[in-house]
PDB file of N, CA, C and O in Angstrom:
ATOM      1  N   MET W   1     113.633  56.641 -37.901  1.00  0.00           N
ATOM      2  CA  MET W   1     112.174  57.001 -38.002  1.00  0.00           C
ATOM      3  C   MET W   1     111.329  56.278 -37.377  1.00  0.00           C
ATOM      4  O   MET W   1     111.746  55.053 -37.023  1.00  0.00           O
ATOM      5  N   LYS W   2     110.617  56.970 -36.592  1.00  0.00           N
ATOM      6  CA  LYS W   2     109.180  56.010 -35.747  1.00  0.00           C
ATOM      7  C   LYS W   2     108.105  56.055 -36.484  1.00  0.00           C
ATOM      8  O   LYS W   2     107.585  57.168 -37.352  1.00  0.00           O
ATOM      9  N   ILE W   3     107.379  54.978 -36.605  1.00  0.00           N
ATOM     10  CA  ILE W   3     105.859  54.847 -36.748  1.00  0.00           C
ATOM     11  C   ILE W   3     105.225  54.535 -35.562  1.00  0.00           C
ATOM     12  O   ILE W   3     105.312  53.763 -34.994  1.00  0.00           O
ATOM     13  N   LYS W   4     104.188  55.429 -35.606  1.00  0.00           N
ATOM     14  CA  LYS W   4     103.320  55.367 -34.454  1.00  0.00           C
ATOM     15  C   LYS W   4     102.035  54.610 -34.728  1.00  0.00           C
ATOM     16  O   LYS W   4     101.524  55.420 -35.679  1.00  0.00           O
ATOM     17  N   THR W   5     101.349  53.998 -34.145  1.00  0.00           N
ATOM     18  CA  THR W   5     100.028  53.484 -34.566  1.00  0.00           C
ATOM     19  C   THR W   5      99.012  53.838 -33.465  1.00  0.00           C
ATOM     20  O   THR W   5      99.095  53.726 -32.612  1.00  0.00           O
ATOM     21  N   VAL W   6      97.840  54.357 -34.104  1.00  0.00           N
ATOM     22  CA  VAL W   6      96.889  54.823 -33.040  1.00  0.00           C
ATOM     23  C   VAL W   6      95.539  54.278 -33.789  1.00  0.00           C
ATOM     24  O   VAL W   6      95.409  53.925 -34.800  1.00  0.00           O
ATOM     25  N   CYS W   7      94.485  54.108 -32.879  1.00  0.00           N
ATOM     26  CA  CYS W   7      93.162  53.637 -33.209  1.00  0.00           C
ATOM     27  C   CYS W   7      92.554  54.527 -34.170  1.00  0.00           C
ATOM     28  O   CYS W   7      92.389  55.773 -33.908  1.00  0.00           O
ATOM     29  N   ALA W   8      92.043  54.117 -35.108  1.00  0.00           N
ATOM     30  CA  ALA W   8      91.483  55.017 -36.332  1.00  0.00           C
ATOM     31  C   ALA W   8      90.067  55.274 -35.845  1.00  0.00           C
ATOM     32  O   ALA W   8      89.295  56.490 -36.410  1.00  0.00           O
ATOM     33  N   TRP W   9      89.534  54.873 -34.692  1.00  0.00           N
ATOM     34  CA  TRP W   9      88.198  55.115 -34.238  1.00  0.00           C
ATOM     35  C   TRP W   9      88.110  56.082 -33.195  1.00  0.00           C
ATOM     36  O   TRP W   9      87.411  57.126 -33.115  1.00  0.00           O
ATOM     37  N   CYS W  10      88.869  55.790 -32.188  1.00  0.00           N
ATOM     38  CA  CYS W  10      88.937  56.717 -31.106  1.00  0.00           C
ATOM     39  C   CYS W  10      90.326  57.381 -30.444  1.00  0.00           C
ATOM     40  O   CYS W  10      90.393  58.363 -29.777  1.00  0.00           O
ATOM     41  N   GLY W  11      91.142  57.081 -31.410  1.00  0.00           N
ATOM     42  CA  GLY W  11      92.619  57.824 -31.436  1.00  0.00           C
ATOM     43  C   GLY W  11      93.467  57.448 -30.330  1.00  0.00           C
ATOM     44  O   GLY W  11      94.556  58.052 -30.334  1.00  0.00           O
ATOM     45  N   ALA W  12      93.039  56.330 -29.502  1.00  0.00           N
ATOM     46  CA  ALA W  12      93.890  55.894 -28.641  1.00  0.00           C
ATOM     47  C   ALA W  12      95.562  55.232 -28.875  1.00  0.00           C
ATOM     48  O   ALA W  12      95.352  54.718 -30.250  1.00  0.00           O
ATOM     49  N   PHE W  13      96.417  55.587 -28.190  1.00  0.00           N
ATOM     50  CA  PHE W  13      97.737  55.139 -28.724  1.00  0.00           C
ATOM     51  C   PHE W  13      97.753  53.634 -28.653  1.00  0.00           C
ATOM     52  O   PHE W  13      97.292  53.010 -27.782  1.00  0.00           O
ATOM     53  N   ILE W  14      98.415  53.056 -29.777  1.00  0.00           N
ATOM     54  CA  ILE W  14      98.560  51.261 -29.704  1.00  0.00           C
ATOM     55  C   ILE W  14      99.889  51.050 -29.751  1.00  0.00           C
ATOM     56  O   ILE W  14     100.253  50.177 -28.826  1.00  0.00           O
ATOM     57  N   SER W  15     100.592  51.492 -30.461  1.00  0.00           N
ATOM     58  CA  SER W  15     102.216  51.231 -30.531  1.00  0.00           C
ATOM     59  C   SER W  15     103.322  52.142 -31.335  1.00  0.00           C
ATOM     60  O   SER W  15     102.629  53.146 -31.723  1.00  0.00           O
ATOM     61  N   GLU W  16     104.413  51.881 -30.818  1.00  0.00           N
ATOM     62  CA  GLU W  16     105.428  52.957 -31.535  1.00  0.00           C
ATOM     63  C   GLU W  16     106.628  52.068 -31.941  1.00  0.00           C
ATOM     64  O   GLU W  16     107.050  51.098 -31.063  1.00  0.00           O
ATOM     65  N   THR W  17     107.152  52.005 -33.206  1.00  0.00           N
ATOM     66  CA  THR W  17     108.335  51.330 -33.525  1.00  0.00           C
ATOM     67  C   THR W  17     109.196  51.952 -34.344  1.00  0.00           C
ATOM     68  O   THR W  17     108.808  52.838 -34.811  1.00  0.00           O
ATOM     69  N   ASN W  18     110.418  51.703 -34.556  1.00  0.00           N
ATOM     70  CA  ASN W  18     111.557  52.082 -35.148  1.00  0.00           C
ATOM     71  C   ASN W  18     111.453  51.428 -36.385  1.00  0.00           C
ATOM     72  O   ASN W  18     111.284  50.458 -36.485  1.00  0.00           O
ATOM     73  N   CYS W  19     111.869  52.131 -37.354  1.00  0.00           N
ATOM     74  CA  CYS W  19     111.941  51.333 -38.754  1.00  0.00           C
ATOM     75  C   CYS W  19     112.824  52.395 -39.449  1.00  0.00           C
ATOM     76  O   CYS W  19     113.559  53.341 -39.170  1.00  0.00           O
ATOM     77  N   LEU W  20     113.500  51.777 -40.623  1.00  0.00           N
ATOM     78  CA  LEU W  20     114.348  52.297 -41.551  1.00  0.00           C
ATOM     79  C   LEU W  20     113.820  53.749 -42.258  1.00  0.00           C
ATOM     80  O   LEU W  20     112.380  53.544 -42.575  1.00  0.00           O
ATOM     81  N   GLU W  21     114.567  54.545 -42.490  1.00  0.00           N
ATOM     82  CA  GLU W  21     114.235  55.742 -43.177  1.00  0.00           C
ATOM     83  C   GLU W  21     114.013  55.557 -44.589  1.00  0.00           C
ATOM     84  O   GLU W  21     114.825  54.708 -45.190  1.00  0.00           O
ATOM     85  N   THR W  22     112.998  56.079 -45.179  1.00  0.00           N
ATOM     86  CA  THR W  22     112.930  56.031 -46.887  1.00  0.00           C
ATOM     87  C   THR W  22     113.048  56.981 -47.541  1.00  0.00           C
ATOM     88  O   THR W  22     113.465  57.887 -46.657  1.00  0.00           O
ATOM     89  N   LYS W  23     113.068  57.227 -48.922  1.00  0.00           N
ATOM     90  CA  LYS W  23     113.235  58.290 -49.687  1.00  0.00           C
ATOM     91  C   LYS W  23     112.541  59.295 -49.180  1.00  0.00           C
ATOM     92  O   LYS W  23     113.040  60.525 -49.168  1.00  0.00           O
ATOM     93  N   ASN W  24     111.025  59.147 -49.172  1.00  0.00           N
ATOM     94  CA  ASN W  24     110.450  59.922 -48.819  1.00  0.00           C
ATOM     95  C   ASN W  24     109.605  60.230 -47.721  1.00  0.00           C
ATOM     96  O   ASN W  24     108.774  60.942 -47.503  1.00  0.00           O
ATOM     97  N   PHE W  25     110.269  59.637 -46.491  1.00  0.00           N
ATOM     98  CA  PHE W  25     109.958  59.542 -45.014  1.00  0.00           C
ATOM     99  C   PHE W  25     109.699  61.146 -44.566  1.00  0.00           C
ATOM    100  O   PHE W  25     108.720  61.446 -43.934  1.00  0.00           O
ATOM    101  N   GLN W  26     110.739  62.082 -44.941  1.00  0.00           N
ATOM    102  CA  GLN W  26     110.365  63.184 -44.518  1.00  0.00           C
ATOM    103  C   GLN W  26     108.958  64.360 -45.017  1.00  0.00           C
ATOM    104  O   GLN W  26     108.545  64.941 -44.051  1.00  0.00           O
ATOM    105  N   ALA W  27     108.685  63.690 -46.229  1.00  0.00           N
ATOM    106  CA  ALA W  27     107.484  64.207 -46.719  1.00  0.00           C
ATOM    107  C   ALA W  27     106.381  63.679 -45.889  1.00  0.00           C
ATOM    108  O   ALA W  27     105.094  64.494 -45.935  1.00  0.00           O
ATOM    109  N   LEU W  28     106.524  62.743 -45.579  1.00  0.00           N
ATOM    110  CA  LEU W  28     105.162  61.782 -44.998  1.00  0.00           C
ATOM    111  C   LEU W  28     105.203  61.894 -43.430  1.00  0.00           C
ATOM    112  O   LEU W  28     104.126  61.675 -42.817  1.00  0.00           O
ATOM    113  N   ALA W  29     106.090  62.451 -42.826  1.00  0.00           N
ATOM    114  CA  ALA W  29     106.224  62.445 -41.358  1.00  0.00           C
ATOM    115  C   ALA W  29     106.071  63.863 -40.774  1.00  0.00           C
ATOM    116  O   ALA W  29     106.658  64.995 -41.275  1.00  0.00           O
ATOM    117  N   LYS W  30     105.532  63.664 -39.506  1.00  0.00           N
ATOM    118  CA  LYS W  30     105.713  65.057 -38.835  1.00  0.00           C
ATOM    119  C   LYS W  30     106.507  65.027 -37.521  1.00  0.00           C
ATOM    120  O   LYS W  30     106.256  64.066 -36.764  1.00  0.00           O
ATOM    121  N   ASP W  31     107.541  65.893 -37.282  1.00  0.00           N
ATOM    122  CA  ASP W  31     108.467  65.765 -36.297  1.00  0.00           C
ATOM    123  C   ASP W  31     109.230  64.325 -36.337  1.00  0.00           C
ATOM    124  O   ASP W  31     109.307  63.939 -35.106  1.00  0.00           O
ATOM    125  N   GLU W  32     109.478  63.825 -37.445  1.00  0.00           N
ATOM    126  CA  GLU W  32     110.197  62.631 -37.779  1.00  0.00           C
ATOM    127  C   GLU W  32     109.288  61.317 -37.036  1.00  0.00           C
ATOM    128  O   GLU W  32     110.005  60.420 -36.999  1.00  0.00           O
ATOM    129  N   VAL W  33     108.057  61.579 -37.116  1.00  0.00           N
ATOM    130  CA  VAL W  33     107.112  60.409 -36.872  1.00  0.00           C
ATOM    131  C   VAL W  33     106.254  60.317 -37.724  1.00  0.00           C
ATOM    132  O   VAL W  33     105.424  61.191 -38.022  1.00  0.00           O
ATOM    133  N   MET W  34     106.045  59.024 -38.354  1.00  0.00           N
ATOM    134  CA  MET W  34     104.813  58.792 -39.186  1.00  0.00           C
ATOM    135  C   MET W  34     103.803  58.051 -38.778  1.00  0.00           C
ATOM    136  O   MET W  34     103.947  57.373 -37.368  1.00  0.00           O
ATOM    137  N   VAL W  35     102.593  58.375 -38.811  1.00  0.00           N
ATOM    138  CA  VAL W  35     101.444  57.939 -37.983  1.00  0.00           C
ATOM    139  C   VAL W  35     100.758  56.827 -38.907  1.00  0.00           C
ATOM    140  O   VAL W  35     100.294  57.026 -39.957  1.00  0.00           O
ATOM    141  N   SER W  36     100.444  55.625 -38.387  1.00  0.00           N
ATOM    142  CA  SER W  36      99.486  54.561 -38.954  1.00  0.00           C
ATOM    143  C   SER W  36      98.303  54.389 -38.153  1.00  0.00           C
ATOM    144  O   SER W  36      98.499  54.704 -36.926  1.00  0.00           O
ATOM    145  N   HIS W  37      97.420  53.690 -38.858  1.00  0.00           N
ATOM    146  CA  HIS W  37      96.008  53.452 -38.076  1.00  0.00           C
ATOM    147  C   HIS W  37      95.791  51.998 -37.976  1.00  0.00           C
ATOM    148  O   HIS W  37      95.999  51.276 -38.723  1.00  0.00           O
ATOM    149  N   GLY W  38      95.152  51.472 -37.018  1.00  0.00           N
ATOM    150  CA  GLY W  38      94.677  50.581 -36.611  1.00  0.00           C
ATOM    151  C   GLY W  38      93.303  50.194 -35.682  1.00  0.00           C
ATOM    152  O   GLY W  38      92.726  51.601 -35.680  1.00  0.00           O
ATOM    153  N   LEU W  39      93.060  49.116 -35.080  1.00  0.00           N
ATOM    154  CA  LEU W  39      91.954  49.171 -34.161  1.00  0.00           C
ATOM    155  C   LEU W  39      92.460  48.912 -32.935  1.00  0.00           C
ATOM    156  O   LEU W  39      93.098  47.827 -32.918  1.00  0.00           O
ATOM    157  N   CYS W  40      91.896  49.666 -31.871  1.00  0.00           N
ATOM    158  CA  CYS W  40      92.430  49.240 -30.364  1.00  0.00           C
ATOM    159  C   CYS W  40      91.604  47.922 -29.930  1.00  0.00           C
ATOM    160  O   CYS W  40      90.587  48.127 -30.485  1.00  0.00           O
ATOM    161  N   PRO W  41      92.124  47.173 -28.925  1.00  0.00           N
ATOM    162  CA  PRO W  41      90.791  45.935 -28.612  1.00  0.00           C
ATOM    163  C   PRO W  41      89.448  46.501 -28.200  1.00  0.00           C
ATOM    164  O   PRO W  41      88.757  45.623 -28.584  1.00  0.00           O
ATOM    165  N   THR W  42      89.491  47.790 -27.640  1.00  0.00           N
ATOM    166  CA  THR W  42      88.233  48.150 -27.091  1.00  0.00           C
ATOM    167  C   THR W  42      87.214  48.408 -28.345  1.00  0.00           C
ATOM    168  O   THR W  42      85.986  48.153 -28.405  1.00  0.00           O
ATOM    169  N   CYS W  43      87.649  49.319 -28.986  1.00  0.00           N
ATOM    170  CA  CYS W  43      86.913  49.534 -30.512  1.00  0.00           C
ATOM    171  C   CYS W  43      86.694  48.343 -31.566  1.00  0.00           C
ATOM    172  O   CYS W  43      85.809  48.010 -32.087  1.00  0.00           O
ATOM    173  N   ARG W  44      87.796  47.498 -31.326  1.00  0.00           N
ATOM    174  CA  ARG W  44      87.520  46.079 -32.239  1.00  0.00           C
ATOM    175  C   ARG W  44      86.392  45.338 -31.761  1.00  0.00           C
ATOM    176  O   ARG W  44      85.363  44.879 -32.296  1.00  0.00           O
ATOM    177  N   GLN W  45      86.184  45.129 -30.383  1.00  0.00           N
ATOM    178  CA  GLN W  45      85.276  44.498 -29.895  1.00  0.00           C
ATOM    179  C   GLN W  45      83.862  45.375 -29.894  1.00  0.00           C
ATOM    180  O   GLN W  45      83.043  44.461 -30.135  1.00  0.00           O
ATOM    181  N   ALA W  46      83.979  46.309 -29.707  1.00  0.00           N
ATOM    182  CA  ALA W  46      82.643  47.050 -29.800  1.00  0.00           C
ATOM    183  C   ALA W  46      81.960  47.037 -31.443  1.00  0.00           C
ATOM    184  O   ALA W  46      80.764  46.837 -31.688  1.00  0.00           O
ATOM    185  N   ILE W  47      82.929  46.822 -32.274  1.00  0.00           N
ATOM    186  CA  ILE W  47      82.582  46.769 -33.685  1.00  0.00           C
ATOM    187  C   ILE W  47      82.191  45.479 -33.930  1.00  0.00           C
ATOM    188  O   ILE W  47      81.191  45.105 -34.658  1.00  0.00           O
ATOM    189  N   GLU W  48      82.760  44.435 -33.458  1.00  0.00           N
ATOM    190  CA  GLU W  48      82.336  43.109 -33.302  1.00  0.00           C
ATOM    191  C   GLU W  48      81.015  42.643 -32.995  1.00  0.00           C
ATOM    192  O   GLU W  48      80.385  42.077 -33.557  1.00  0.00           O
ATOM    193  N   ILE W  49      80.885  43.401 -31.779  1.00  0.00           N
ATOM    194  CA  ILE W  49      79.378  43.158 -31.190  1.00  0.00           C
ATOM    195  C   ILE W  49      78.505  43.745 -31.926  1.00  0.00           C
ATOM    196  O   ILE W  49      77.497  43.118 -32.298  1.00  0.00           O
ATOM    197  N   LYS W  50      78.659  44.855 -32.377  1.00  0.00           N
ATOM    198  CA  LYS W  50      77.633  45.825 -33.197  1.00  0.00           C
ATOM    199  C   LYS W  50      77.272  45.049 -34.425  1.00  0.00           C
ATOM    200  O   LYS W  50      76.333  45.075 -34.867  1.00  0.00           O
ATOM    201  N   TYR W  51      78.216  44.545 -35.181  1.00  0.00           N
ATOM    202  CA  TYR W  51      78.106  43.925 -36.507  1.00  0.00           C
ATOM    203  C   TYR W  51      77.839  42.619 -36.415  1.00  0.00           C
ATOM    204  O   TYR W  51      77.955  41.802 -37.510  1.00  0.00           O
ATOM    205  N   GLY W  52      77.916  41.709 -35.617  1.00  0.00           N
ATOM    206  CA  GLY W  52      77.986  40.375 -35.293  1.00  0.00           C
ATOM    207  C   GLY W  52      79.137  39.468 -35.869  1.00  0.00           C
ATOM    208  O   GLY W  52      78.941  38.832 -36.340  1.00  0.00           O
ATOM    209  N   LEU W  53      80.365  40.321 -35.794  1.00  0.00           N
ATOM    210  CA  LEU W  53      81.482  39.936 -36.666  1.00  0.00           C
ATOM    211  C   LEU W  53      82.201  38.639 -35.743  1.00  0.00           C
ATOM    212  O   LEU W  53      83.167  38.189 -36.445  1.00  0.00           O
ATOM    213  N   ASN W  54      81.989  38.434 -34.350  1.00  0.00           N
ATOM    214  CA  ASN W  54      82.677  37.937 -33.841  1.00  0.00           C
ATOM    215  C   ASN W  54      82.332  36.237 -33.712  1.00  0.00           C
ATOM    216  O   ASN W  54      82.754  35.270 -33.164  1.00  0.00           O
ATOM    217  N   LYS W  55      81.142  36.092 -34.288  1.00  0.00           N
ATOM    218  CA  LYS W  55      80.721  34.617 -34.465  1.00  0.00           C
ATOM    219  C   LYS W  55      81.344  33.792 -35.230  1.00  0.00           C
ATOM    220  O   LYS W  55      81.822  34.113 -36.268  1.00  0.00           O
ATOM    221  N   LYS W  56      81.959  32.459 -34.960  1.00  0.00           N
ATOM    222  CA  LYS W  56      82.686  31.685 -35.381  1.00  0.00           C
ATOM    223  C   LYS W  56      81.879  30.847 -36.330  1.00  0.00           C
ATOM    224  O   LYS W  56      81.023  30.052 -36.136  1.00  0.00           O
ATOM    225  N   LYS W  57      82.406  31.181 -37.827  1.00  0.00           N
ATOM    226  CA  LYS W  57      81.746  30.248 -38.702  1.00  0.00           C
ATOM    227  C   LYS W  57      82.789  29.561 -39.571  1.00  0.00           C
ATOM    228  O   LYS W  57      82.523  29.306 -40.764  1.00  0.00           O
ATOM    229  N   GLY W  58      84.096  29.438 -39.185  1.00  0.00           N
ATOM    230  CA  GLY W  58      84.919  28.535 -39.978  1.00  0.00           C
ATOM    231  C   GLY W  58      85.744  29.888 -40.775  1.00  0.00           C
ATOM    232  O   GLY W  58      85.448  31.231 -40.943  1.00  0.00           O
ATOM    233  N   GLY W  59      86.742  29.245 -41.297  1.00  0.00           N
ATOM    234  CA  GLY W  59      87.629  30.442 -42.335  1.00  0.00           C
ATOM    235  C   GLY W  59      88.422  30.992 -41.269  1.00  0.00           C
ATOM    236  O   GLY W  59      88.895  30.986 -40.170  1.00  0.00           O
ATOM    237  N   ASN W  60      89.055  32.287 -41.787  1.00  0.00           N
ATOM    238  CA  ASN W  60      90.230  32.838 -41.323  1.00  0.00           C
ATOM    239  C   ASN W  60      89.519  34.048 -40.480  1.00  0.00           C
ATOM    240  O   ASN W  60      88.732  34.984 -41.128  1.00  0.00           O
ATOM    241  N   GLU W  61      89.572  34.119 -39.189  1.00  0.00           N
ATOM    242  CA  GLU W  61      89.160  35.089 -38.304  1.00  0.00           C
ATOM    243  C   GLU W  61      89.714  36.735 -38.490  1.00  0.00           C
ATOM    244  O   GLU W  61      89.275  37.404 -38.253  1.00  0.00           O
ATOM    245  N   ASN W  62      90.781  36.638 -39.188  1.00  0.00           N
ATOM    246  CA  ASN W  62      91.701  38.006 -39.396  1.00  0.00           C
ATOM    247  C   ASN W  62      91.031  38.740 -40.541  1.00  0.00           C
ATOM    248  O   ASN W  62      91.761  39.614 -41.081  1.00  0.00           O
ATOM    249  N   VAL W  63      90.131  38.244 -41.346  1.00  0.00           N
ATOM    250  CA  VAL W  63      89.443  38.480 -42.942  1.00  0.00           C
ATOM    251  C   VAL W  63      88.627  39.540 -42.518  1.00  0.00           C
ATOM    252  O   VAL W  63      87.923  39.413 -41.536  1.00  0.00           O
TER     253      VAL W  63
END
């Protein structure tokens, strides 16, 4: 089974990986591919700029 990751904002392709089939994968997949969402670098940067999120204030930058 494959999991394809696309940008939740613009729909750009991010990655595709193989993974183990689960009990319910056929109900969740379309044409043997499950889709997950993330943010592409371009959209992430736009969001950081718009909301001022890229300013270093300490702590974990992945939060």
